[in-house]
Amino acid sequence: MSKLTLHPATYILAIAEARTFRNTAINLHHSHCRDRNINLEYALSISVMFGFSIELYLKSFMLIVHNGIITKKHNLLELYSEIPNNLVIDFESRYQKYNKENFYLLGLAPIVSANAPKHKPSEKNPLFSLKTFEDALSSISNIFIEARYFFEKINEKQYSILWYNYEIFNALTEILDSAFKDYKYHM
């Protein structure tokens, strides 16, 4: 994995960006997405923002605990694997306090060609377990790339599916933000 060495204090900017992307995604969701009535363009933008926010939260922790060294990746699970065990335990503890009743993955699939199948393609809903923080993170581990380059995948198959869940995004970013605040307080 490619590494980048930065001044450890750059976490201040990274965390500010993480919070800004998170807050913008929340505001966009609340202003345009109601009762599972979600327009694809908003779901894509919200997914990109939440994905990037989670990436920046994880890299903020990395900047502090690894003395300014971060991994140049977008895969959230790969970044998470570099988080120290004491923080992993803390994230998990916070995650277990959530009611996961609304943690589902909603598939959004535009079909953009007359030559495409007449019905929505039968791609199975990924049956991710959402019992742990790592499970939830795994269910969206490539969300930034998947949502950001969504339109390019449509050419390959004449359709594409985005698995979306605001509640998962919100819970993960809320956990990371509160853990960061507590972590910084105890440094």
Coordinates of C-alpha atoms in Angstrom, one line a residue:
M1 CA 0.0 0.0 0.0
S2 CA 1.2 3.4 -0.8
K3 CA 2.0 5.6 2.2
L4 CA 2.1 9.4 2.6
T5 CA 3.9 11.2 5.3
L6 CA 2.4 14.5 6.5
H7 CA 2.8 16.7 9.5
P8 CA 0.7 15.0 12.3
A9 CA -1.1 18.3 12.9
T10 CA -2.8 18.1 9.5
Y11 CA -5.4 16.0 11.3
I12 CA -7.0 19.3 12.2
L13 CA -7.8 20.0 8.5
A14 CA -8.7 16.4 7.8
I15 CA -11.2 16.2 10.7
A16 CA -12.7 19.6 9.7
E17 CA -13.2 18.3 6.1
A18 CA -14.7 15.0 7.4
R19 CA -17.2 17.0 9.5
T20 CA -18.1 19.3 6.6
F21 CA -18.7 16.4 4.2
R22 CA -20.8 14.6 6.9
N23 CA -22.9 17.7 7.6
T24 CA -23.4 18.5 3.9
A25 CA -24.5 14.8 3.3
I26 CA -26.9 15.0 6.2
N27 CA -28.4 18.3 5.0
L28 CA -28.8 17.0 1.5
H29 CA -30.5 13.8 2.7
H30 CA -32.9 15.7 4.9
S31 CA -33.8 18.2 2.2
H32 CA -34.2 15.7 -0.7
C33 CA -34.8 12.2 0.6
R34 CA -37.9 11.2 2.5
D35 CA -39.4 7.8 3.4
R36 CA -37.2 5.7 1.1
N37 CA -38.2 8.0 -1.8
I38 CA -34.6 8.7 -2.9
N39 CA -33.6 10.2 -6.2
L40 CA -30.5 8.5 -7.6
E41 CA -28.5 11.7 -8.2
Y42 CA -29.0 12.6 -4.5
A43 CA -28.1 9.1 -3.3
L44 CA -24.9 9.2 -5.4
S45 CA -23.9 12.6 -4.1
I46 CA -24.7 11.7 -0.5
S47 CA -22.9 8.4 -0.8
V48 CA -19.7 10.1 -2.2
M49 CA -19.8 12.7 0.7
F50 CA -20.4 10.1 3.4
G51 CA -17.7 7.8 1.9
F52 CA -15.2 10.6 1.8
S53 CA -16.1 11.7 5.3
I54 CA -15.5 8.2 6.7
E55 CA -12.2 8.0 4.8
L56 CA -11.1 11.4 6.3
Y57 CA -12.2 10.4 9.8
L58 CA -10.1 7.2 9.6
K59 CA -7.2 9.1 8.1
S60 CA -7.5 11.7 10.9
F61 CA -7.0 8.9 13.5
M62 CA -4.1 7.5 11.4
L63 CA -2.4 11.0 11.3
I64 CA -2.4 11.0 15.1
V65 CA -1.6 7.4 16.0
H66 CA 0.9 6.8 13.2
N67 CA 2.7 10.1 13.6
G68 CA 1.6 11.6 10.3
I69 CA 1.7 8.5 8.1
I70 CA -1.5 7.6 6.2
T71 CA -2.3 5.1 3.5
K72 CA -3.3 6.5 0.1
K73 CA -6.4 4.4 -0.4
H74 CA -10.2 4.9 -0.6
N75 CA -11.2 1.4 0.6
L76 CA -12.6 2.0 4.1
L77 CA -12.0 -1.6 5.3
E78 CA -8.3 -1.4 4.3
L79 CA -8.0 2.0 6.2
Y80 CA -9.8 0.5 9.2
S81 CA -7.4 -2.4 9.3
E82 CA -4.7 0.2 10.3
I83 CA -6.6 1.6 13.2
P84 CA -5.2 0.5 16.6
N85 CA -7.1 -2.2 18.5
N86 CA -8.1 0.1 21.4
L87 CA -9.9 2.4 18.9
V88 CA -11.5 -0.6 17.1
I89 CA -12.9 -1.8 20.5
D90 CA -14.2 1.7 21.2
F91 CA -15.9 2.0 17.8
E92 CA -17.5 -1.4 18.3
S93 CA -18.8 -0.5 21.7
R94 CA -20.4 2.7 20.4
Y95 CA -21.9 0.8 17.4
Q96 CA -23.6 -1.8 19.7
K97 CA -25.7 1.0 21.3
Y98 CA -27.5 1.6 17.9
N99 CA -30.8 0.2 17.0
K100 CA -30.0 -1.5 13.8
E101 CA -33.6 -2.1 12.8
N102 CA -33.3 0.5 9.9
F103 CA -29.9 -0.8 8.7
Y104 CA -30.8 -2.2 5.3
L105 CA -29.3 -1.8 1.9
L106 CA -31.6 -0.2 -0.7
G107 CA -30.7 -1.0 -4.3
L108 CA -31.0 1.9 -6.8
A109 CA -30.6 0.7 -10.4
P110 CA -31.2 3.0 -13.4
I111 CA -31.6 1.3 -16.8
V112 CA -30.4 3.6 -19.5
S113 CA -30.8 1.9 -22.8
A114 CA -33.6 0.4 -24.9
N115 CA -31.4 -2.6 -25.4
A116 CA -31.1 -3.2 -21.7
P117 CA -33.1 -5.9 -20.0
K118 CA -36.8 -5.0 -19.7
H119 CA -36.8 -5.6 -16.0
K120 CA -34.4 -4.5 -13.3
P121 CA -31.4 -6.8 -13.5
S122 CA -31.5 -9.6 -11.0
E123 CA -28.4 -8.8 -8.9
K124 CA -28.8 -10.1 -5.4
N125 CA -29.0 -7.7 -2.5
P126 CA -25.6 -8.2 -0.8
L127 CA -26.4 -10.0 2.4
F128 CA -24.1 -8.2 4.6
S129 CA -24.2 -8.9 8.3
L130 CA -24.6 -5.5 10.0
K131 CA -24.0 -6.9 13.6
T132 CA -20.7 -5.2 14.1
F133 CA -19.0 -1.9 13.3
E134 CA -16.7 -3.7 10.9
D135 CA -19.6 -5.5 9.2
A136 CA -21.3 -2.1 8.6
L137 CA -18.1 -0.6 7.3
S138 CA -17.5 -3.6 5.1
S139 CA -21.0 -3.2 3.5
I140 CA -19.9 0.3 2.2
S141 CA -16.1 -0.2 2.1
N142 CA -15.9 1.0 -1.6
I143 CA -18.8 3.4 -1.5
F144 CA -16.7 6.5 -2.5
I145 CA -15.5 4.7 -5.7
E146 CA -18.8 3.0 -6.4
A147 CA -20.8 6.2 -6.2
R148 CA -18.2 8.5 -7.7
Y149 CA -17.8 6.4 -10.8
F150 CA -21.3 5.0 -11.0
F151 CA -22.1 6.5 -14.4
E152 CA -19.1 4.7 -15.9
K153 CA -20.3 1.3 -14.9
I154 CA -23.6 1.9 -16.7
N155 CA -21.9 1.6 -20.0
E156 CA -20.5 -1.8 -19.2
K157 CA -23.9 -3.5 -18.5
Q158 CA -26.5 -0.8 -19.5
Y159 CA -27.4 -0.6 -15.9
S160 CA -25.7 -0.2 -12.5
I161 CA -26.8 -0.7 -8.9
L162 CA -25.9 1.4 -5.9
W163 CA -26.6 -0.1 -2.5
Y164 CA -27.6 2.8 -0.3
N165 CA -28.4 3.3 3.4
Y166 CA -28.4 6.7 5.1
E167 CA -28.8 5.2 8.6
I168 CA -25.6 3.2 8.2
F169 CA -23.7 6.2 6.9
N170 CA -25.0 8.4 9.6
A171 CA -24.3 5.9 12.4
L172 CA -20.7 5.3 11.3
T173 CA -19.8 9.0 10.9
E174 CA -21.5 9.8 14.2
I175 CA -19.5 7.1 15.9
L176 CA -16.2 8.2 14.4
D177 CA -16.9 11.8 15.2
S178 CA -17.8 11.2 18.9
A179 CA -14.8 8.8 19.2
F180 CA -12.5 11.4 17.8
K181 CA -13.8 14.1 20.2
D182 CA -13.3 11.7 23.1
Y183 CA -9.9 10.6 21.8
K184 CA -8.6 14.2 21.4
Y185 CA -9.9 15.0 24.9
H186 CA -7.8 12.2 26.5
M187 CA -4.6 12.9 24.5

